[in-house]
Coordinates of C-alpha atoms and ligand atoms in Angstrom, one line a residue:
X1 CA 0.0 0.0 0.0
X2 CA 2.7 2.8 1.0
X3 CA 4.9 1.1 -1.6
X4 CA 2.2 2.2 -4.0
X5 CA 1.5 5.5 -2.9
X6 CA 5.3 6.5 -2.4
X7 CA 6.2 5.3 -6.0
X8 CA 3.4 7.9 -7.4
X9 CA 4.4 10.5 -5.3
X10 CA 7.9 9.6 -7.2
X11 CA 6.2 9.4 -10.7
X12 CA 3.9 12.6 -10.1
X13 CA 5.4 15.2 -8.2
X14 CA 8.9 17.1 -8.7
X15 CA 11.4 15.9 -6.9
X16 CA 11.9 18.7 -4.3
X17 CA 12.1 17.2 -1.4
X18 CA 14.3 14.3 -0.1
X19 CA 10.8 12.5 1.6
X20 CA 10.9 10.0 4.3
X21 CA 9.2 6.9 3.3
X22 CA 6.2 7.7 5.3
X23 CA 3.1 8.0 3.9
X24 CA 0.9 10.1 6.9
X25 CA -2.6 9.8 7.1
X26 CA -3.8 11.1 10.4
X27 CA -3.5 13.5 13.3
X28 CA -4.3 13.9 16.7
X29 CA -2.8 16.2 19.5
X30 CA 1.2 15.3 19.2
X31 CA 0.6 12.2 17.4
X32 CA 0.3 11.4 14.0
X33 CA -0.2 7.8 11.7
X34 CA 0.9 6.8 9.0
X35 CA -1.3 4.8 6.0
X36 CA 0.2 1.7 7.5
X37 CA -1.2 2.5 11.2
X38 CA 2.0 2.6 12.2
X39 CA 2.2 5.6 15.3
X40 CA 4.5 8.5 15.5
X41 CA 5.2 10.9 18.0
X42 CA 5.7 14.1 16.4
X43 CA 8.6 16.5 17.7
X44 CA 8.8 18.3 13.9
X45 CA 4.4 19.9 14.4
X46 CA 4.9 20.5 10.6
X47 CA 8.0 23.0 11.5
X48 CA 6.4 25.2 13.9
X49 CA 3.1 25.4 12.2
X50 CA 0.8 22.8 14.4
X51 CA 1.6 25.0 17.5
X52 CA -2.1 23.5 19.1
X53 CA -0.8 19.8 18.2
X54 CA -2.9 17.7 15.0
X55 CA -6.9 18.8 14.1
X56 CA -7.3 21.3 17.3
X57 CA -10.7 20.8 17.9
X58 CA -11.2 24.3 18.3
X59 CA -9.7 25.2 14.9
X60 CA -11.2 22.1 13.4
X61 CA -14.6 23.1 14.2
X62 CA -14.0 27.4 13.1
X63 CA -12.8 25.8 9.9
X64 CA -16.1 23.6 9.7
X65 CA -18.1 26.6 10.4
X66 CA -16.8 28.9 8.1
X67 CA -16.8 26.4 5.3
X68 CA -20.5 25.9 5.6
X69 CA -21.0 29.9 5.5
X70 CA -18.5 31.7 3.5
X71 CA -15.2 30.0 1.7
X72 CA -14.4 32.9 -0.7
X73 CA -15.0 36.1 -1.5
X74 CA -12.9 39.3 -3.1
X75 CA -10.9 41.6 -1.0
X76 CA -13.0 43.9 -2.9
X77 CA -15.3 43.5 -0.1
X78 CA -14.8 43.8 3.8
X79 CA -14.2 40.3 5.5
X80 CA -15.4 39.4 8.7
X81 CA -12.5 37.5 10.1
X82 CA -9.9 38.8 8.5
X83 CA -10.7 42.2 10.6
X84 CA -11.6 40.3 13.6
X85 CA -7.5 38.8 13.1
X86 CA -6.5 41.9 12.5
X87 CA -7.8 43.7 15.3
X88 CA -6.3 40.3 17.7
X89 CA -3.1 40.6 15.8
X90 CA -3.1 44.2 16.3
X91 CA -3.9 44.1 20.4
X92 CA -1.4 41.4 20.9
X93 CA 2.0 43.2 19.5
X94 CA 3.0 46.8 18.9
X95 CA 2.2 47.0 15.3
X96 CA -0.6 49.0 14.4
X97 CA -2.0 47.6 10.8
X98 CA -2.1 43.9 9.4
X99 CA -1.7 42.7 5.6
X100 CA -2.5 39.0 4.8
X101 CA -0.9 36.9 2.5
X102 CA -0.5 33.0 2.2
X103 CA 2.6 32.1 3.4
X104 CA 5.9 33.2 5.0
X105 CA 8.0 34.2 1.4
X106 CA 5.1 35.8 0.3
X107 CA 5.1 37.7 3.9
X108 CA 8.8 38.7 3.3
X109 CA 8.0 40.0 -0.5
X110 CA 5.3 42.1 0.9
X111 CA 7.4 43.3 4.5
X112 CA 10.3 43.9 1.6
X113 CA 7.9 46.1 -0.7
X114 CA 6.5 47.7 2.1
X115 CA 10.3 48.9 3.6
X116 CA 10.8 50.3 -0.1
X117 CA 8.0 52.1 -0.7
X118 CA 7.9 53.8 3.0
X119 CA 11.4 54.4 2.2
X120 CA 10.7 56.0 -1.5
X121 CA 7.9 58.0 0.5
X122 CA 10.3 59.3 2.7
X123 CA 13.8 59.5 1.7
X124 CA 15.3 62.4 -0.3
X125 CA 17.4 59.8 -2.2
X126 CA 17.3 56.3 -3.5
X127 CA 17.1 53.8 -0.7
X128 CA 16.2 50.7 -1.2
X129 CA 18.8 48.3 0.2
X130 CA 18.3 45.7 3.0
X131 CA 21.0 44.2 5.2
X132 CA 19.9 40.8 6.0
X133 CA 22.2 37.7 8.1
X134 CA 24.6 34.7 7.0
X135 CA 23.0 32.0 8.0
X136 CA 19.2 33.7 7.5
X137 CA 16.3 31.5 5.7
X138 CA 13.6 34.2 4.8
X139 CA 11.9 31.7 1.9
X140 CA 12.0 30.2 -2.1
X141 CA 10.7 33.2 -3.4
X142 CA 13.1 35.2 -5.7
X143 CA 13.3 38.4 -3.5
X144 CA 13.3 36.1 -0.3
X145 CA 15.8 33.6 -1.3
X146 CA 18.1 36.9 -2.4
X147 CA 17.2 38.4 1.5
X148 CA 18.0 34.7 2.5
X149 CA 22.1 34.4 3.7
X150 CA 22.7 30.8 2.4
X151 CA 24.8 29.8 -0.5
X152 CA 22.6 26.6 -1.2
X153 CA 19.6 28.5 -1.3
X154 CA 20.4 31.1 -3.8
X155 CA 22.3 28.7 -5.8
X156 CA 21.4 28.4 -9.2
X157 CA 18.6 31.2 -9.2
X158 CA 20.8 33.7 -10.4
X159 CA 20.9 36.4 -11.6
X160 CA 19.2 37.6 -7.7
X161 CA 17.3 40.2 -7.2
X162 CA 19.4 43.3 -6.5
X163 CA 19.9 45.3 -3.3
X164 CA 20.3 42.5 -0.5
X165 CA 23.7 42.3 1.2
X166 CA 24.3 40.1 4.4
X167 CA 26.5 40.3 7.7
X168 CA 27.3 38.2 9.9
X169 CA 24.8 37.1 12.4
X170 CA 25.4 38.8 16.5
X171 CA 28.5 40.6 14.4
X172 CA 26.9 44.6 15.3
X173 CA 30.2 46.5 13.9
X174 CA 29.7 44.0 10.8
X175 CA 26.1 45.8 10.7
X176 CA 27.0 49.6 11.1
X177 CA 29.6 49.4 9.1
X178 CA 27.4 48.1 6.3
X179 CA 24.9 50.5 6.7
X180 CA 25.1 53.2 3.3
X181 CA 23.0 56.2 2.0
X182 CA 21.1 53.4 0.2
X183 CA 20.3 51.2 3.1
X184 CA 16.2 51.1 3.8
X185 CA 15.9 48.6 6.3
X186 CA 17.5 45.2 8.3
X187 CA 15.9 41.8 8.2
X188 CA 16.4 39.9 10.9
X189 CA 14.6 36.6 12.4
X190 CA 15.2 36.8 16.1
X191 CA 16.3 33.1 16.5
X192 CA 17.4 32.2 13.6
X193 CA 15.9 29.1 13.0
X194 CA 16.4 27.2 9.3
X195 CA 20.0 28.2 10.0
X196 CA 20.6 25.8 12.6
X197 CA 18.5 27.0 15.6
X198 CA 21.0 30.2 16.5
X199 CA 20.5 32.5 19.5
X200 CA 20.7 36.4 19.2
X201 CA 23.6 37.2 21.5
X202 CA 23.0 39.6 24.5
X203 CA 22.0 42.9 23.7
X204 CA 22.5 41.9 19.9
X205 CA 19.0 43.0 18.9
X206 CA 18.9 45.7 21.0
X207 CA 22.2 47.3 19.1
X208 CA 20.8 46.1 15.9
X209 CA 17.5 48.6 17.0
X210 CA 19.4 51.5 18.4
X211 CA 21.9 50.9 14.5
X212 CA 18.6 51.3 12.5
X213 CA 17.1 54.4 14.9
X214 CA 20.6 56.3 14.1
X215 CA 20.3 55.8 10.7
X216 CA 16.4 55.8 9.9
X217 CA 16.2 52.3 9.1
X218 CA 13.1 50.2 9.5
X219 CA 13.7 46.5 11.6
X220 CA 12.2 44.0 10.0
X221 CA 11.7 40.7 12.1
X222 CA 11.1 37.9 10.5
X223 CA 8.8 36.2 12.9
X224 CA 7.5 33.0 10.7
X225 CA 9.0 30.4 12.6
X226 CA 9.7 32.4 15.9
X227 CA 5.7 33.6 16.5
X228 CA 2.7 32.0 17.6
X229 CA 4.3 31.3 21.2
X230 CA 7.0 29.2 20.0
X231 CA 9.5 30.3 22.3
X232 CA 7.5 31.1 25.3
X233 CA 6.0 34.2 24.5
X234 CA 3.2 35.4 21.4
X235 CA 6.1 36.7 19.7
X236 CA 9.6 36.1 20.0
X237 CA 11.0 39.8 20.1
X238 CA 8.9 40.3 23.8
X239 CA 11.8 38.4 25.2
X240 CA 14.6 41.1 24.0
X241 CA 13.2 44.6 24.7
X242 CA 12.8 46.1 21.3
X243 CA 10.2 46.5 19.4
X244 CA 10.0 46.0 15.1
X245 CA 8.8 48.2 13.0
X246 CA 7.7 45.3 10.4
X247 CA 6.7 41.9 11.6
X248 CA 6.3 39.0 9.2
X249 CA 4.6 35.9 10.6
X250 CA 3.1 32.4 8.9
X251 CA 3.9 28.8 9.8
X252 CA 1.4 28.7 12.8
X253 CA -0.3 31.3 12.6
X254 CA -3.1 29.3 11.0
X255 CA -2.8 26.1 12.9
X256 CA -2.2 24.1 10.2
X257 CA -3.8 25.8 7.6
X258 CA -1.9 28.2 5.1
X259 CA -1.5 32.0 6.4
X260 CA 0.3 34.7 6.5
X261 CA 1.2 38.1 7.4
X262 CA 2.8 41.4 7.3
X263 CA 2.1 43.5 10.1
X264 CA 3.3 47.4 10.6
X265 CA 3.3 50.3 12.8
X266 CA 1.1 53.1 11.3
X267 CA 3.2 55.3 10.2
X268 CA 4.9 52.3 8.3
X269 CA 2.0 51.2 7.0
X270 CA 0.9 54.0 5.5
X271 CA 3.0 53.8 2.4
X272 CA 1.0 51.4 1.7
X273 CA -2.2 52.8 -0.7
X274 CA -4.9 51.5 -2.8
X275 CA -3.2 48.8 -5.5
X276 CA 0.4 49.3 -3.7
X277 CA -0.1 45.5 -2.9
X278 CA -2.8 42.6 -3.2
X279 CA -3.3 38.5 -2.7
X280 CA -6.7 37.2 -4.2
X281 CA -6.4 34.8 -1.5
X282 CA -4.4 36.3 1.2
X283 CA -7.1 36.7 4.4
X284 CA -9.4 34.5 3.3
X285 CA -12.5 33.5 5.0
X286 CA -11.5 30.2 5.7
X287 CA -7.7 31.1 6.5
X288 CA -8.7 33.9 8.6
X289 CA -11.2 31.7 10.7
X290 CA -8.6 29.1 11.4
X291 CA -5.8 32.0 12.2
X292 CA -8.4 33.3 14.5
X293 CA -9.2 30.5 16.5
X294 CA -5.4 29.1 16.7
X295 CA -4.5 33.1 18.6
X296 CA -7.9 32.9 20.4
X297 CA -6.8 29.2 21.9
X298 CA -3.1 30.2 22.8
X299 CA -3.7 33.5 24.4
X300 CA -7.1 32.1 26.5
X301 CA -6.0 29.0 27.6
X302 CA -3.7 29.8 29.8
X303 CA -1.6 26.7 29.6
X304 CA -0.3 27.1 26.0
X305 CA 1.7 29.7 26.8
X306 CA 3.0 28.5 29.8
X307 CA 4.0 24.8 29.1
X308 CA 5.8 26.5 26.1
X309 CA 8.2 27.8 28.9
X310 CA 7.9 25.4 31.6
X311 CA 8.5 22.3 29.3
X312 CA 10.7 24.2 27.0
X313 CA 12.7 24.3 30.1
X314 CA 12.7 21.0 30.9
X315 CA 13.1 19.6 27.5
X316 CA 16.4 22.3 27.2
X317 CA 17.5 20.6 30.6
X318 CA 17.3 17.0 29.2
X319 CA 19.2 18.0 25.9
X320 CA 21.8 19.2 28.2
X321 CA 21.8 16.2 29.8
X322 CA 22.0 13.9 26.9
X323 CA 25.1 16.3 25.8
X324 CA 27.0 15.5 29.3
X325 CA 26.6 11.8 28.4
X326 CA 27.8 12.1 24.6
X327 CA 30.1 14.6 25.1
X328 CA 32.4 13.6 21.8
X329 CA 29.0 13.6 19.7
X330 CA 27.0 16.6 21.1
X331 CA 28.9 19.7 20.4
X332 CA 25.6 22.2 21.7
X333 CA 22.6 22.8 22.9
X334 CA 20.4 26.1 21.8
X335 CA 17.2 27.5 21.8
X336 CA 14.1 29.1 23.8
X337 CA 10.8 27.6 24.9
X338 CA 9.7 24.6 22.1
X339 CA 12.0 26.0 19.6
X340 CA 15.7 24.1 20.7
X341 CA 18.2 22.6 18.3
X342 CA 21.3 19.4 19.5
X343 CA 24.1 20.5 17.0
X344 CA 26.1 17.0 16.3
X345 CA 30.1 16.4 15.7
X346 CA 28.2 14.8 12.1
X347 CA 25.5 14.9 10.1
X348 CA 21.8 14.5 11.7
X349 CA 20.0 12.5 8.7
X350 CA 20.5 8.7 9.9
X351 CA 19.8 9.7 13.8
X352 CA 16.4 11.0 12.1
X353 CA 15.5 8.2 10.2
X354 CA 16.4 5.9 13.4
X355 CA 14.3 7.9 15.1
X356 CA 11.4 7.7 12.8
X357 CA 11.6 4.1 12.9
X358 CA 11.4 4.4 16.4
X359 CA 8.3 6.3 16.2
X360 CA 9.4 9.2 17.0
X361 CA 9.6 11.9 14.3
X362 CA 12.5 14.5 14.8
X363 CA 13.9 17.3 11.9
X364 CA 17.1 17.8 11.1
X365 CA 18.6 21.6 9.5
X366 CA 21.8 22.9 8.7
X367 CA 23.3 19.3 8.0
X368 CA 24.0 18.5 11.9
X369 CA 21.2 20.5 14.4
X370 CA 18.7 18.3 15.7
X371 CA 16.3 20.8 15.9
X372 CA 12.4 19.9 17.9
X373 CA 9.5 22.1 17.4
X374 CA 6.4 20.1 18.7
X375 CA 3.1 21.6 19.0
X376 CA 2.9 23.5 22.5
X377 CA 0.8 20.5 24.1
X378 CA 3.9 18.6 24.7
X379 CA 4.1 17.2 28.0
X380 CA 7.8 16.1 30.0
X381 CA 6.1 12.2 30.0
X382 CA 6.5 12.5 26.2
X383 CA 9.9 14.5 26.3
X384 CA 11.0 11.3 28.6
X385 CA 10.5 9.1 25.9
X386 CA 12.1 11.0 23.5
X387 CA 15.3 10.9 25.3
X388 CA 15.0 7.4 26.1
X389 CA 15.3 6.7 22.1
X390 CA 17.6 9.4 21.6
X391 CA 19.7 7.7 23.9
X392 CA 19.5 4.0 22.7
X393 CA 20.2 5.7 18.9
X394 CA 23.1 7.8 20.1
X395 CA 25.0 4.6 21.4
X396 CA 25.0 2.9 18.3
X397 CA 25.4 6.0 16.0
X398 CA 26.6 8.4 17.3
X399 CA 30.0 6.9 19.5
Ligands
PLP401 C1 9.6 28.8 6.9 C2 10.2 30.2 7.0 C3 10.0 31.1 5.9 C4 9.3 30.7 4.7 O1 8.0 30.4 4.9 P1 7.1 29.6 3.7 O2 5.8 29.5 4.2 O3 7.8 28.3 3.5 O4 7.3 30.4 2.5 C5 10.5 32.4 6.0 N1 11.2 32.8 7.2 C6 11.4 31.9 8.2 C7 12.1 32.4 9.4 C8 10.9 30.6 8.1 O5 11.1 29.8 9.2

């Protein structure tokens, strides 16, 4: 049966991704099945996106609902949950406006035309570069992959589009000494996360604010993996004392289902008019429901929030743990709340696929970080049982 069905996938899709040999059917909470029944425990949540865990009920049942009353219409026409998301989006961060799109590059295209235009609004000359980090991942499409600091990713896409230039990640001379006339802006994700699960270093982000307030710069976080309470709080830049002046957020925002967004102070904002930007699908009914009903969840049940940092805590604890015991194998441990990365002496890819055969579905990035991102429900009973196979796989691999 999965033989089948992963032999068609072969035939019928391009060959983008280096898939598992799982074929998964099913989802519940933190576990998921495959077409064979067999069970997983799932540490990946879709890369930060199931932040509630598999079918919430309570998205599951706004999604039902909307379906049955409204799927589509025009953003020529006002649209109940998308202003009620808005408005949540709006209370729960210091930006002032929302835009909706349908996923995280098409949140960076629309935070990078937005830092141009306010720019062109506003500056006597031509600005329109952005200084973005090695080691970023801001998405595939052609302006994000050219934001994005990774050789492999911009790789045979050339020629780029023009007016990125990158610094070294928690390097702030590095920054203001690439600051020109023509700079407009700084991209920035707070953690980064694709790039191996790397921690802003202290007072990085807050030098990296003060850099772009000397020199009229917007900050652009790039929140699409760090929001939606992944690392303990709504979004990640309340843990450093600053405040963006563009935030750019997908992954969970929808709970599963595809969202995205681009929000902005006012003033920001404001250079975007009628026809400066659009999405036919971007805050859709359906989209917008779901989005709404993933925020409602984590900010009202008061758990969410707190487990993030309670058993981010303890999961960080046991990772340290597991490094004591493997010390020639284990070269780090990083991360905040549910968003933690193991960086490994070698490559991660056969300590995932032991792992998957374990049950237990893990993610690796950047060649050698374990990195975990499990929906918020995860409790320490299942964190135990991760490390128990961890353990057994490290013995045999990883010695
Ligand atoms: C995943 C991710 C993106 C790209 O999002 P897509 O929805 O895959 O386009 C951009 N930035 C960050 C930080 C991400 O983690």
């Amino acid at each position: 049966m999965d033989k089948k069905f992963i032999d068609d996938s072969k035939k019928y899709l391009m060959n983008t991704y280096n898939r598992f040999p799982i074929v998964l059917r099913k989802g519940r909470g933190m576990k998921v099945w495959g077409s064979d029944g067999k069970e997983y425990l799932d540490f990946v949540g879709g890369i930060a996106v199931n932040c509630l865990g598999h079918c919430h009920p309570r998205v599951v049942i706004a999604i039902q609902k909307q379906a049955q009353r409204l799927l589509h219409v025009s953003n020529l026409y006002h649209i109940e949950p998308q202003i009620r998301l808005a408005k949540l989006l709006v209370e729960n961060s210091c930006a002032d406006k929302a835009f909706f799109c349908n996923s995280g590059a098409e949140a960076i295209e629309g935070a990078i035309k937005l830092a141009r235009k306010y720019a062109k609004d506003h500056a006597p000359h031509d600005k329109y570069e952005i200084i973005s980090a090695h080691g970023s991942f801001h998405g595939r499409t052609l302006a994000a992959l050219s934001a994005t600091g990774q050789e492999k990713i911009r790789k045979g896409f050339e020629p780029l589009v023009p007016g990125f230039k990158h610094v070294p990640f928690n390097d702030i001379n590095a920054l203001k000494e690439s600051v020109t006339d023509h700079t407009c802006a700084v991209l920035l994700e707070p953690i980064q996360g694709e790039g191996g699960i790397r921690m802003p270093s202290e007072d990085y982000l807050r030098g990296v604010r003060r850099i772009c307030d000397e020199n009229r710069l917007l900050l652009i976080l790039d929140e699409i993996q760090t929001g939606m309470g992944r690392t303990g709080k709504f979004l990640a830049y309340e843990h450093f004392n600053i405040k963006p002046d563009i935030i750019t957020l997908a992954k969970g925002l929808g709970g599963g289902v595809a969202i995205g967004a681009v929000l902005a102070k006012e003033a920001v904002a404001a250079a975007f008019q009628h026809g400066s930007h659009a999405s036919t699908f971007g805050g859709n009914p359906l989209a917008c429901a779901a989005a709404e009903a993933t925020i409602n969840t984590l900010l009202e049940d008061g758990f969410l929030l707190d487990n993030c940092r309670r058993t981010g805590k303890y999961f960080f604890d046991k990772l340290e743990t597991l490094k004591k015991e493997f010390p020639s194998g284990i070269i780090d441990v990083r991360g905040l709340g549910l968003m933690l990365g193991l960086e490994l002496t070698k490559t991660g890819g056969p300590i995932v696929e032991a792992c998957a055969k374990r049950g237990v579905l893990i993610n690796c990035t950047s060649g050698n970080v374990l990195r975990f991102t499990p929906p918020l429900i995860v409790v320490e009973k299942e964190i135990d049982h991760l490390m128990d196979v961890l353990e057994d796989i490290f013995e045999r691999l990883l010695q």
